[in-house]
Amino acid sequence: SDEACSSHRRYDAALSATSMQIAYADQPTRQVARDGTRDIVTITFGTGEMSGVYVRDNVCLGRGNICSKVNFVAATEESDEPFSLVPFDGILGLSLPQMSEGPAFSLLDDLVAGGVLKESVFGVFFGNEGEDSEISFGTFKRELMSSPLVWADVTVQGYWQVQMDEVLVGGERQGLCTGGDGCQVAVDTGTSLLAGPSQVVHMLVSELQVASDCSNIDSLPDIGFVVSGRVLSLTAKDYVSQASGGCTLGLMSLDIPPPKGPLFIFGDPFLRKFYTVYDRRNNRVGFALARHNTQVNADGNGTSLLDVSRHSMHLRGK
C-alpha cells in the first residue's frame, strides 16, 4: 500500500512457477516452512531504506538470453523518499559478495557460475540527455571509450572501492588523502551526485563558490582525482548541476561511519565523464573517458542508494 510500492510495477512470486520462498539468507536452499517462520531484512541506503524477504527465482537480463537462478530480496516496504520519486522499480545490486546478504546472493557471481557470461566483467555507460545509458554484462565496449583504461585494484572488498591518492582543485593539491591508505572511494552507480565526508564537502563548497545564477561557471577550476597515478578530471560543466532554477555544486555530504566509512563516492557526474569497467576475476575497476554524442546535463537531485547498513529480524510463524 506504500506509494513507493504502488506506483511501480511489482514482482508477484505467486505468478512464477519457478519461484521459491527462502527462510534464511545463510540457508538459501531452505524453503519457508508452513508456519511462515522466516527472516525479514531491512537495508538502509545513503538515502532511504527498504525491508523485504528472501526469494529465489529465474532472473533474465537484456533480451532475455542471459538467465540464471538468483537469490534476491523482494521488497515488502520502502520509504517514500526516494523510492516514490524515482522511475525504476527495483535495485540491481552489483556489489562484491561481501556486501550481499550472503555468498549465495551475488548476481554477478551467479551469472558467472552459470556460464552465461563471456567474462566475469561488466561495463557501465551513463548517457547525457538524449543518449541511452547502458550496462554490458560479460564484456565492455571500447567504442564507448575515448581513452585507454586506467585500472585500480579494489582495496576493501564489498563496495567497488578503490584508493584515491589526492584531490586537486585547479591543479593544486588539497592534502585530503594523507596516510598509507589515502582516501577510499566507492564507485557507485546508485548515487546521483559526487559525495564525501561533510567536512570535506563543506571545504570544497566554500573554496569553489559556485554562483547560483551560473555567472562564474566558465571560470571555475577543474577538480582532479588522482587514482593509480593518473588524474581523472572533471570540469565545472561536469560537476555543476545546471537547471532552470540556477546552478548548484553537484556534491553532497554523506557521512558513512566506520568500519565502512569514511568514504568518498564517485556518483553520476563522475560516471558520465568516465566509462567504468568492473572486473570480478581480478577485483579491479577500470576508468576511461566516455565517448559522448551530446553535452552533459547534470542532475541536481541528491540521492544515494549505496548500502550503508542492514539488519535482519526473525519472523516466527504461528
CSV table of C-alpha atoms in Angstrom, one decimal:
chain,number,residue,atom,x,y,z
A,1,SER,CA,0.0,0.0,0.0
A,2,ASP,CA,3.0,2.3,0.3
A,3,GLU,CA,3.1,4.9,-2.5
A,4,ALA,CA,6.7,3.9,-3.2
A,5,CYS,CA,5.5,0.3,-4.0
A,6,SER,CA,2.1,1.0,-5.6
A,7,SER,CA,3.5,3.5,-8.1
A,8,HIS,CA,5.7,0.9,-9.6
A,9,ARG,CA,5.5,-2.5,-11.3
A,10,ARG,CA,5.7,-5.2,-8.7
A,11,TYR,CA,7.0,-8.8,-8.6
A,12,ASP,CA,4.4,-11.4,-7.7
A,13,ALA,CA,6.1,-14.7,-6.7
A,14,ALA,CA,2.7,-16.4,-6.9
A,15,LEU,CA,2.7,-15.9,-10.7
A,16,SER,CA,6.0,-17.6,-11.1
A,17,ALA,CA,6.2,-21.4,-11.4
A,18,THR,CA,10.0,-21.2,-10.6
A,19,SER,CA,10.0,-19.0,-7.5
A,20,MET,CA,10.9,-20.3,-4.0
A,21,GLN,CA,10.4,-18.5,-0.7
A,22,ILE,CA,13.7,-18.7,1.3
A,23,ALA,CA,13.6,-18.7,5.1
A,24,TYR,CA,17.1,-17.5,5.9
A,25,ALA,CA,20.0,-15.9,3.9
A,26,ASP,CA,22.6,-18.2,5.3
A,27,GLN,CA,20.5,-21.3,4.3
A,28,PRO,CA,19.5,-20.3,0.7
A,29,THR,CA,18.2,-23.8,-0.1
A,30,ARG,CA,15.8,-23.9,2.8
A,31,GLN,CA,12.2,-23.0,2.0
A,32,VAL,CA,9.9,-21.2,4.3
A,33,ALA,CA,8.1,-23.7,6.5
A,34,ARG,CA,4.3,-24.0,6.6
A,35,ASP,CA,4.2,-22.0,9.8
A,36,GLY,CA,5.7,-19.0,7.9
A,37,THR,CA,8.9,-18.7,10.0
A,38,ARG,CA,11.4,-16.6,8.1
A,39,ASP,CA,13.8,-13.6,8.3
A,40,ILE,CA,12.9,-10.1,7.2
A,41,VAL,CA,15.8,-7.9,6.3
A,42,THR,CA,15.9,-4.1,6.4
A,43,ILE,CA,18.5,-2.3,4.3
A,44,THR,CA,19.4,1.3,4.9
A,45,PHE,CA,20.9,3.3,1.9
A,46,GLY,CA,22.5,6.6,1.8
A,47,THR,CA,19.0,7.9,1.1
A,48,GLY,CA,16.0,5.9,2.3
A,49,GLU,CA,15.5,2.3,3.3
A,50,MET,CA,13.6,-0.8,2.4
A,51,SER,CA,12.5,-4.1,4.0
A,52,GLY,CA,11.9,-7.4,2.4
A,53,VAL,CA,12.0,-11.2,2.3
A,54,TYR,CA,14.3,-13.7,0.6
A,55,VAL,CA,13.2,-15.3,-2.7
A,56,ARG,CA,14.8,-17.4,-5.3
A,57,ASP,CA,13.7,-17.3,-9.0
A,58,ASN,CA,15.0,-17.2,-12.6
A,59,VAL,CA,16.3,-13.7,-13.5
A,60,CYS,CA,16.9,-12.8,-17.1
A,61,LEU,CA,18.7,-9.7,-18.4
A,62,GLY,CA,18.7,-7.8,-21.7
A,63,ARG,CA,16.7,-9.6,-24.3
A,64,GLY,CA,16.1,-12.5,-22.0
A,65,ASN,CA,19.1,-14.5,-23.3
A,66,ILE,CA,21.2,-14.1,-20.1
A,67,CYS,CA,19.4,-16.0,-17.4
A,68,SER,CA,20.3,-17.6,-14.1
A,69,LYS,CA,18.8,-18.8,-10.8
A,70,VAL,CA,19.2,-15.9,-8.4
A,71,ASN,CA,18.5,-15.3,-4.8
A,72,PHE,CA,17.3,-11.7,-4.1
A,73,VAL,CA,15.3,-9.6,-1.6
A,74,ALA,CA,11.7,-9.0,-2.6
A,75,ALA,CA,10.7,-5.6,-1.1
A,76,THR,CA,7.7,-5.5,1.2
A,77,GLU,CA,8.2,-1.9,2.4
A,78,GLU,CA,10.0,1.1,1.0
A,79,SER,CA,10.5,4.6,2.3
A,80,ASP,CA,8.6,7.2,0.2
A,81,GLU,CA,11.9,9.1,-0.3
A,82,PRO,CA,13.5,8.4,-2.7
A,83,PHE,CA,11.5,5.4,-4.0
A,84,SER,CA,8.2,7.1,-4.7
A,85,LEU,CA,10.1,9.8,-6.7
A,86,VAL,CA,12.2,7.5,-9.0
A,87,PRO,CA,11.2,5.8,-12.2
A,88,PHE,CA,12.9,2.5,-11.6
A,89,ASP,CA,11.1,-0.4,-10.0
A,90,GLY,CA,14.0,-2.0,-8.1
A,91,ILE,CA,17.7,-2.0,-7.4
A,92,LEU,CA,20.0,-4.4,-9.2
A,93,GLY,CA,22.8,-4.9,-6.7
A,94,LEU,CA,26.1,-5.5,-8.3
A,95,SER,CA,28.5,-5.0,-5.4
A,96,LEU,CA,31.0,-7.7,-4.4
A,97,PRO,CA,29.8,-10.7,-2.4
A,98,GLN,CA,30.9,-9.2,0.9
A,99,MET,CA,28.1,-6.7,0.5
A,100,SER,CA,25.5,-9.3,-0.3
A,101,GLU,CA,23.1,-10.9,2.1
A,102,GLY,CA,25.3,-14.0,1.8
A,103,PRO,CA,27.6,-15.7,-0.7
A,104,ALA,CA,24.6,-17.1,-2.5
A,105,PHE,CA,23.2,-13.6,-3.1
A,106,SER,CA,25.7,-12.3,-5.6
A,107,LEU,CA,24.0,-11.8,-9.0
A,108,LEU,CA,27.3,-11.4,-10.9
A,109,ASP,CA,28.8,-14.5,-9.3
A,110,ASP,CA,25.6,-16.4,-10.1
A,111,LEU,CA,25.8,-15.4,-13.8
A,112,VAL,CA,29.5,-16.3,-13.9
A,113,ALA,CA,28.9,-19.7,-12.3
A,114,GLY,CA,26.0,-20.4,-14.7
A,115,GLY,CA,28.4,-19.9,-17.6
A,116,VAL,CA,26.2,-17.3,-19.3
A,117,LEU,CA,28.9,-14.6,-19.5
A,118,LYS,CA,31.9,-14.5,-21.8
A,119,GLU,CA,34.0,-12.9,-19.0
A,120,SER,CA,33.4,-12.0,-15.4
A,121,VAL,CA,33.2,-8.3,-16.1
A,122,PHE,CA,30.6,-5.6,-16.8
A,123,GLY,CA,30.8,-2.1,-18.2
A,124,VAL,CA,28.7,0.9,-17.4
A,125,PHE,CA,28.0,3.9,-19.7
A,126,PHE,CA,26.0,6.9,-18.3
A,127,GLY,CA,24.4,8.8,-21.2
A,128,ASN,CA,23.9,12.5,-21.3
A,129,GLU,CA,20.5,13.9,-22.1
A,130,GLY,CA,19.4,12.5,-25.4
A,131,GLU,CA,21.7,9.4,-25.1
A,132,ASP,CA,20.8,6.0,-23.8
A,133,SER,CA,22.7,4.7,-20.8
A,134,GLU,CA,23.7,1.0,-20.8
A,135,ILE,CA,25.3,-1.8,-18.9
A,136,SER,CA,27.1,-4.6,-20.7
A,137,PHE,CA,27.5,-8.0,-18.9
A,138,GLY,CA,30.3,-10.3,-19.8
A,139,THR,CA,32.1,-7.6,-21.8
A,140,PHE,CA,32.8,-3.9,-22.1
A,141,LYS,CA,32.5,-1.7,-25.2
A,142,ARG,CA,35.6,0.1,-26.4
A,143,GLU,CA,33.5,2.1,-28.9
A,144,LEU,CA,32.1,3.9,-25.8
A,145,MET,CA,35.6,4.9,-24.7
A,146,SER,CA,37.8,7.7,-25.9
A,147,SER,CA,40.9,6.8,-23.9
A,148,PRO,CA,42.7,3.7,-22.6
A,149,LEU,CA,41.5,2.2,-19.4
A,150,VAL,CA,43.2,3.1,-16.1
A,151,TRP,CA,42.9,0.2,-13.7
A,152,ALA,CA,42.7,0.5,-9.9
A,153,ASP,CA,42.6,-2.5,-7.6
A,154,VAL,CA,39.8,-3.0,-5.2
A,155,THR,CA,41.2,-2.1,-1.8
A,156,VAL,CA,38.4,-3.4,0.5
A,157,GLN,CA,36.0,-6.0,-0.9
A,158,GLY,CA,32.4,-5.1,-0.5
A,159,TYR,CA,31.8,-1.9,-2.5
A,160,TRP,CA,33.7,-1.5,-5.7
A,161,GLN,CA,36.1,0.5,-3.6
A,162,VAL,CA,39.5,1.9,-4.7
A,163,GLN,CA,42.2,4.2,-3.4
A,164,MET,CA,42.4,7.8,-4.3
A,165,ASP,CA,45.8,9.5,-3.6
A,166,GLU,CA,44.9,13.1,-3.8
A,167,VAL,CA,42.2,15.7,-4.8
A,168,LEU,CA,43.3,18.6,-7.0
A,169,VAL,CA,41.4,21.9,-7.4
A,170,GLY,CA,42.7,23.9,-10.3
A,171,GLY,CA,45.8,21.7,-10.2
A,172,GLU,CA,46.6,22.4,-6.6
A,173,ARG,CA,46.8,19.6,-4.1
A,174,GLN,CA,44.3,19.8,-1.3
A,175,GLY,CA,46.1,17.4,1.1
A,176,LEU,CA,43.0,15.4,1.8
A,177,CYS,CA,44.4,11.9,1.4
A,178,THR,CA,47.3,11.7,3.8
A,179,GLY,CA,48.2,8.4,5.3
A,180,GLY,CA,49.1,5.0,3.9
A,181,ASP,CA,45.6,4.1,2.7
A,182,GLY,CA,44.9,7.5,1.1
A,183,CYS,CA,41.3,8.3,0.6
A,184,GLN,CA,38.8,5.4,-0.1
A,185,VAL,CA,36.3,5.8,-2.9
A,186,ALA,CA,33.3,3.7,-3.7
A,187,VAL,CA,32.4,3.8,-7.4
A,188,ASP,CA,28.6,3.7,-7.2
A,189,THR,CA,26.0,3.9,-10.0
A,190,GLY,CA,23.2,4.5,-7.4
A,191,THR,CA,24.5,7.9,-6.1
A,192,SER,CA,23.2,10.8,-8.2
A,193,LEU,CA,26.0,13.2,-7.2
A,194,LEU,CA,29.6,13.2,-6.1
A,195,ALA,CA,29.7,12.5,-2.3
A,196,GLY,CA,32.1,12.7,0.5
A,197,PRO,CA,32.5,13.4,4.3
A,198,SER,CA,30.7,16.5,5.3
A,199,GLN,CA,33.9,18.3,6.5
A,200,VAL,CA,35.5,17.9,3.0
A,201,VAL,CA,32.3,18.8,1.2
A,202,HIS,CA,31.9,22.0,3.2
A,203,MET,CA,35.5,22.9,2.4
A,204,LEU,CA,35.1,22.4,-1.3
A,205,VAL,CA,31.8,24.3,-1.3
A,206,SER,CA,33.5,27.2,0.4
A,207,GLU,CA,36.5,27.1,-1.9
A,208,LEU,CA,34.7,26.8,-5.2
A,209,GLN,CA,32.0,29.4,-4.5
A,210,VAL,CA,29.6,28.3,-7.3
A,211,ALA,CA,27.3,31.2,-8.2
A,212,SER,CA,23.7,30.3,-8.0
A,213,ASP,CA,23.0,32.3,-11.2
A,214,CYS,CA,25.7,30.4,-13.1
A,215,SER,CA,27.6,33.6,-13.7
A,216,ASN,CA,31.0,32.2,-12.8
A,217,ILE,CA,30.7,28.7,-14.3
A,218,ASP,CA,33.2,29.4,-17.1
A,219,SER,CA,35.9,30.5,-14.6
A,220,LEU,CA,35.5,27.6,-12.1
A,221,PRO,CA,38.6,25.3,-11.8
A,222,ASP,CA,38.8,21.7,-12.7
A,223,ILE,CA,38.6,19.1,-9.9
A,224,GLY,CA,41.0,16.2,-10.3
A,225,PHE,CA,41.1,12.9,-8.5
A,226,VAL,CA,44.4,11.0,-8.5
A,227,VAL,CA,43.8,7.3,-9.0
A,228,SER,CA,46.6,4.8,-9.9
A,229,GLY,CA,48.9,7.7,-10.6
A,230,ARG,CA,46.6,9.3,-13.2
A,231,VAL,CA,44.5,12.4,-12.7
A,232,LEU,CA,40.8,11.9,-13.5
A,233,SER,CA,39.5,15.4,-14.1
A,234,LEU,CA,36.0,17.0,-14.1
A,235,THR,CA,35.4,20.4,-15.5
A,236,ALA,CA,32.8,22.8,-14.0
A,237,LYS,CA,30.3,21.7,-16.6
A,238,ASP,CA,30.7,18.1,-15.3
A,239,TYR,CA,30.4,18.8,-11.5
A,240,VAL,CA,28.0,21.8,-11.5
A,241,SER,CA,24.3,21.0,-11.8
A,242,GLN,CA,22.6,23.4,-14.2
A,243,ALA,CA,18.8,23.7,-14.1
A,244,SER,CA,16.2,26.3,-14.8
A,245,GLY,CA,16.5,27.4,-11.2
A,246,GLY,CA,20.2,28.1,-11.5
A,247,CYS,CA,23.5,26.3,-10.6
A,248,THR,CA,24.4,24.2,-7.7
A,249,LEU,CA,27.5,22.2,-6.9
A,250,GLY,CA,26.9,18.5,-7.7
A,251,LEU,CA,28.4,17.4,-4.4
A,252,MET,CA,26.6,16.0,-1.4
A,253,SER,CA,27.6,15.3,2.2
A,254,LEU,CA,27.4,11.6,3.1
A,255,ASP,CA,29.0,10.6,6.4
A,256,ILE,CA,29.4,6.8,6.4
A,257,PRO,CA,30.5,5.6,9.8
A,258,PRO,CA,33.4,3.1,10.4
A,259,PRO,CA,34.1,0.4,9.5
A,260,LYS,CA,32.7,1.0,6.0
A,261,GLY,CA,33.5,4.7,6.1
A,262,PRO,CA,34.6,7.4,5.8
A,263,LEU,CA,34.2,7.1,2.0
A,264,PHE,CA,34.1,9.3,-1.0
A,265,ILE,CA,31.7,8.3,-3.7
A,266,PHE,CA,32.1,8.6,-7.5
A,267,GLY,CA,28.5,9.1,-8.5
A,268,ASP,CA,26.6,10.2,-11.6
A,269,PRO,CA,28.7,13.3,-12.5
A,270,PHE,CA,31.9,11.2,-12.5
A,271,LEU,CA,30.3,8.2,-14.2
A,272,ARG,CA,29.0,10.4,-17.1
A,273,LYS,CA,32.6,11.6,-17.7
A,274,PHE,CA,34.2,8.2,-17.3
A,275,TYR,CA,33.2,4.8,-18.7
A,276,THR,CA,33.8,2.3,-16.0
A,277,VAL,CA,34.6,-1.4,-16.1
A,278,TYR,CA,34.2,-3.8,-13.2
A,279,ASP,CA,36.4,-6.8,-13.3
A,280,ARG,CA,35.3,-9.5,-10.9
A,281,ARG,CA,38.0,-12.0,-11.7
A,282,ASN,CA,40.8,-9.6,-10.9
A,283,ASN,CA,38.9,-7.4,-8.4
A,284,ARG,CA,39.7,-4.1,-10.1
A,285,VAL,CA,37.9,-1.1,-11.6
A,286,GLY,CA,38.8,0.5,-14.9
A,287,PHE,CA,38.3,4.1,-15.9
A,288,ALA,CA,38.3,5.6,-19.4
A,289,LEU,CA,36.9,8.9,-20.8
A,290,ALA,CA,33.4,8.2,-22.0
A,291,ARG,CA,32.6,8.8,-25.7
A,292,HIS,CA,29.5,11.0,-25.8
A,293,ASN,CA,27.5,12.5,-28.6
A,294,THR,CA,25.7,15.1,-26.6
A,295,GLN,CA,26.7,17.6,-23.9
A,296,VAL,CA,26.5,16.9,-20.2
A,297,ASN,CA,23.4,17.9,-18.2
A,298,ALA,CA,24.0,17.1,-14.6
A,299,ASP,CA,21.1,16.0,-12.3
A,300,GLY,CA,20.7,18.3,-9.3
A,301,ASN,CA,18.8,15.9,-7.1
A,302,GLY,CA,21.0,14.3,-4.3
A,303,THR,CA,20.1,10.7,-3.7
A,304,SER,CA,22.3,7.7,-2.8
A,305,LEU,CA,21.4,4.1,-3.0
A,306,LEU,CA,24.7,3.0,-1.5
A,307,ASP,CA,24.0,0.2,1.0
A,308,VAL,CA,25.3,1.6,4.3
A,309,SER,CA,23.8,-0.8,6.8
A,310,ARG,CA,21.4,-3.7,7.2
A,311,HIS,CA,19.8,-5.8,9.9
A,312,SER,CA,17.6,-8.9,9.9
A,313,MET,CA,14.5,-9.6,12.1
A,314,HIS,CA,13.3,-13.1,12.7
A,315,LEU,CA,9.6,-13.5,12.0
A,316,ARG,CA,8.2,-16.6,13.8
A,317,GLY,CA,5.2,-18.3,12.3
A,318,LYS,CA,2.2,-19.5,14.1
